[in-house]
Coordinates of C-alpha atoms in Angstrom, one line a residue:
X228 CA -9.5 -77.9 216.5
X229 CA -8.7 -78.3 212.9
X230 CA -5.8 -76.2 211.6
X231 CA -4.7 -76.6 208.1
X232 CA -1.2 -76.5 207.7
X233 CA -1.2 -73.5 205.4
X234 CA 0.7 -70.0 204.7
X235 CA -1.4 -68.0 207.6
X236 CA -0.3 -70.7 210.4
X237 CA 3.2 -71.3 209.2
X238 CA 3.7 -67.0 209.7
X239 CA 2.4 -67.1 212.6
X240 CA 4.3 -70.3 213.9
X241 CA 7.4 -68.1 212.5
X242 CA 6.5 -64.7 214.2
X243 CA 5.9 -66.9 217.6
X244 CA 9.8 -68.1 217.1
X245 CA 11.1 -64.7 216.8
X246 CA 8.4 -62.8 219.2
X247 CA 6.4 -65.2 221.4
X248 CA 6.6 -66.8 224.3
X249 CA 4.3 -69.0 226.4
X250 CA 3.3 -67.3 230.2
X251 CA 1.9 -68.7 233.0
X252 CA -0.5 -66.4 235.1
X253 CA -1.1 -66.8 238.6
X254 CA -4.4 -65.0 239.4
X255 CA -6.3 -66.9 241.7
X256 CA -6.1 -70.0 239.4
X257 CA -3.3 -70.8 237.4
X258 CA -3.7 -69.9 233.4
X259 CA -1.7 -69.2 230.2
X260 CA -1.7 -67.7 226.9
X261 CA 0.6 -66.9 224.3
X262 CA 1.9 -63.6 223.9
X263 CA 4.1 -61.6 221.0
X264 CA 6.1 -59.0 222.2
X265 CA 6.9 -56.3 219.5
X266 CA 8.9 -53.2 219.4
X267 CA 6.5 -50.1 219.4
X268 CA 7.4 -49.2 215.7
X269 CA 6.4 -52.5 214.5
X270 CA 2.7 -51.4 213.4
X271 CA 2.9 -52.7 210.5
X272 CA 4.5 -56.2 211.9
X273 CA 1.8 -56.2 214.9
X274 CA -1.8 -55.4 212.9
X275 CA -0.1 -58.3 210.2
X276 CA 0.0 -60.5 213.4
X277 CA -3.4 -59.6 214.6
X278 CA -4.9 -60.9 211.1
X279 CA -3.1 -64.2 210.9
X280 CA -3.9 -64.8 214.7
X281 CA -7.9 -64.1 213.6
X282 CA -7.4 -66.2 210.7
X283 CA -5.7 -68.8 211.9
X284 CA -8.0 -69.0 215.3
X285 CA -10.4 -67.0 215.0
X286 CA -9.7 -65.0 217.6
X287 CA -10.0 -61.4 217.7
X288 CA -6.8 -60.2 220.0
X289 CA -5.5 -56.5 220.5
X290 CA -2.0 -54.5 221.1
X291 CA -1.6 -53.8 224.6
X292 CA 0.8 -51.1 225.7
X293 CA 3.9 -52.7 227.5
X294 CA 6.1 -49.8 227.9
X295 CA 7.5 -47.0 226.0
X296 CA 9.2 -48.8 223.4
X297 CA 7.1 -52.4 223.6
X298 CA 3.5 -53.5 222.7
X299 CA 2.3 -57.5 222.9
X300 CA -0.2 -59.1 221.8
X301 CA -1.8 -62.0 223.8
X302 CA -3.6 -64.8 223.2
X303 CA -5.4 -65.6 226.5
X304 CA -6.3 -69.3 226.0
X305 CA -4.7 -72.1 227.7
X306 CA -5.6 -74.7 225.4
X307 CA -4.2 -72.8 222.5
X308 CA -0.6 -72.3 224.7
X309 CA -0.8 -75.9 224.9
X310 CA -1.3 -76.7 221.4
X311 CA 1.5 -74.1 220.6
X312 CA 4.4 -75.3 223.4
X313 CA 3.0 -79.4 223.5
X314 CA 1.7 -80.0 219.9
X315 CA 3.3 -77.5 217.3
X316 CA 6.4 -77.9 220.2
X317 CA 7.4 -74.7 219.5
X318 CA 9.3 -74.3 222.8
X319 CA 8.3 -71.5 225.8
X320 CA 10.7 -68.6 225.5
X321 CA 14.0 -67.5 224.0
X322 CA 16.4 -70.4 225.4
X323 CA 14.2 -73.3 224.4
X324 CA 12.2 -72.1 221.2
X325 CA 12.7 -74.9 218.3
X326 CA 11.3 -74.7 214.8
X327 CA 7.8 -77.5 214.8
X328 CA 8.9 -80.5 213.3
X329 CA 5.7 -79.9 210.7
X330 CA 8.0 -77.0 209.3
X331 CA 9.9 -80.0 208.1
X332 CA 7.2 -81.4 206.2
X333 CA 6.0 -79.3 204.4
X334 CA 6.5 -77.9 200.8
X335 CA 9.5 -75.4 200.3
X336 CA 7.0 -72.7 199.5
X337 CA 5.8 -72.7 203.1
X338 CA 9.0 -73.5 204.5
X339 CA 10.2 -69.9 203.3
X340 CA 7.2 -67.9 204.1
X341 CA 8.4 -69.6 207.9
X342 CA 11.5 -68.1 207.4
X343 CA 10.5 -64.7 206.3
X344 CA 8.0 -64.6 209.4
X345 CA 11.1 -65.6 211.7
X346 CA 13.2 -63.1 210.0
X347 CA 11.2 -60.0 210.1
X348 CA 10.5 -60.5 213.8
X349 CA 14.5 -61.6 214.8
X350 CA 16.2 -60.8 211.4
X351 CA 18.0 -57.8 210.0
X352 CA 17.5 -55.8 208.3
X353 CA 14.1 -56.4 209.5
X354 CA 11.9 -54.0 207.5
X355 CA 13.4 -56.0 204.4
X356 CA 11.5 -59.0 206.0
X357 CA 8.5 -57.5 206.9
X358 CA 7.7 -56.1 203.7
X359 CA 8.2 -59.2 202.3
X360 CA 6.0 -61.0 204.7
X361 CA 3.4 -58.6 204.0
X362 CA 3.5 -58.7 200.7
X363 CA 3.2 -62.5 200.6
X364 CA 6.6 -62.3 198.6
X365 CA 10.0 -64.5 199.3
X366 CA 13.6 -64.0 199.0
X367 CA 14.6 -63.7 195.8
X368 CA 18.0 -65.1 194.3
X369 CA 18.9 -61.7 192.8
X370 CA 19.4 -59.9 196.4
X371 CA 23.3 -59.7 197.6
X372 CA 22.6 -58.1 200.8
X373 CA 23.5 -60.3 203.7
X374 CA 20.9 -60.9 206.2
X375 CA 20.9 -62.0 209.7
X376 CA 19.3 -63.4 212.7
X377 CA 20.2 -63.9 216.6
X378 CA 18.6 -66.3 218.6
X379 CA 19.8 -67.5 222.5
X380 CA 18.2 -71.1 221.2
X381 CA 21.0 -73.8 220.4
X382 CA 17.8 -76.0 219.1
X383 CA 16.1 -73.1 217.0
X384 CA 19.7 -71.6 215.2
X385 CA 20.4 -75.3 214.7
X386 CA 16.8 -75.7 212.4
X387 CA 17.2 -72.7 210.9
X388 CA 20.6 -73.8 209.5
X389 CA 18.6 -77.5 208.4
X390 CA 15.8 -75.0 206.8
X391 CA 18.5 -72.7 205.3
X392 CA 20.5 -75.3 204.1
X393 CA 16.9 -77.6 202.4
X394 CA 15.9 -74.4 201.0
X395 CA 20.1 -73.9 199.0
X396 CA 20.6 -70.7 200.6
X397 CA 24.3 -69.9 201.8
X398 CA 25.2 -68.9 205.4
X399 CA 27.6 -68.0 207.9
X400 CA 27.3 -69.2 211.7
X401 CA 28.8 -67.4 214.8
X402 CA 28.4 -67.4 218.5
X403 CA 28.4 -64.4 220.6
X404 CA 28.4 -63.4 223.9
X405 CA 26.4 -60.6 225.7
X406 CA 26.0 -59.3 228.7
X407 CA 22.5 -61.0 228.9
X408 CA 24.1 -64.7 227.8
X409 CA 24.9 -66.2 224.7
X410 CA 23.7 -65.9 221.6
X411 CA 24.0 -67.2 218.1
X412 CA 24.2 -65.4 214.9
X413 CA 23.2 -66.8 211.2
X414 CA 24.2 -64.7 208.4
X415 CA 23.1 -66.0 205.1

């Protein structure tokens, strides 16, 4: 496989932070894939997803009903959960998701269109970030609102204050505790 390290993978690697997670199943042999779990009034969010998982990998996946309120999207390929969890080493699921060390070498450009993909699966307000995503645009300096983002990752908040702080935005950091564990918030 030959990926270039462009604006269609970095989203994707972003969305996969906020919504993805690596699962193993166990159907007579012993297989995984990646799959994106969205809310089910994230259309716009989801078919966005579908075309940067076709571009990137040219792989044509669909939403599949989860429940009422959730759809996913899944990427049935072990080879490409490797490359995601082993080589990107994006983490499996909420508690140990970290941002790739690529994000980390790569121009600032990219580094926020990571940031806006993270954010408009895990940030708020997240419609602000998935417009933005969308339309290919960034953060710009003249918006006052405060944003923010929750993640049950020490490892992951702890990049996104390094990426926040490369890419001279200002932010707030705060730990809370719910019922289902602990999580940090960023506000910036």
């Amino acid at each position: 496989f030959l990926f270039p390290v462009a604006r269609p993978l970095v989203e994707l690697l972003g969305l996969f932070a906020a919504e993805g997670s690596i699962v193993t199943t166990k159907k007579g042999f012993n297989y995984e894939r990646v799959v994106l779990s969205f809310g089910s009034h994230e259309r716009d969010l989801m078919q966005y997803t579908l075309g940067l998982v076709k571009d990137v990998f040219d792989y044509r996946a669909r939403p599949v009903y989860a429940h009422e309120s959730a759809r996913t999207i899944a990427i049935h390929s072990t080879a490409l959960a490797i490359l995601f969890e082993h080589i990107f080493q994006t983490g499996r699921g909420s508690g140990s998701k970290q941002i790739p060390p690529l994000i980390f070498n790569i121009p600032k450009s990219l580094q926020e269109r990571y940031l806006v993909a993270y954010c408009a699966g895990d940030g708020y307000p997240s419609r602000v970030f998935t417009e933005r995503l969308i339309l290919h645009k960034g953060l710009s300096s003249e918006e006052r609102r405060k944003f923010a983002v929750a993640t049950k990752s020490k490892t992951l908040a702890n990049g996104i204050l390094y990426l926040l702080t490369s890419l001279e935005k200002s932010f707030s950091l705060g730990e809370v505790r719910e019922q289902s564990g602990r999580e940090i918030a960023v506000t910036y």
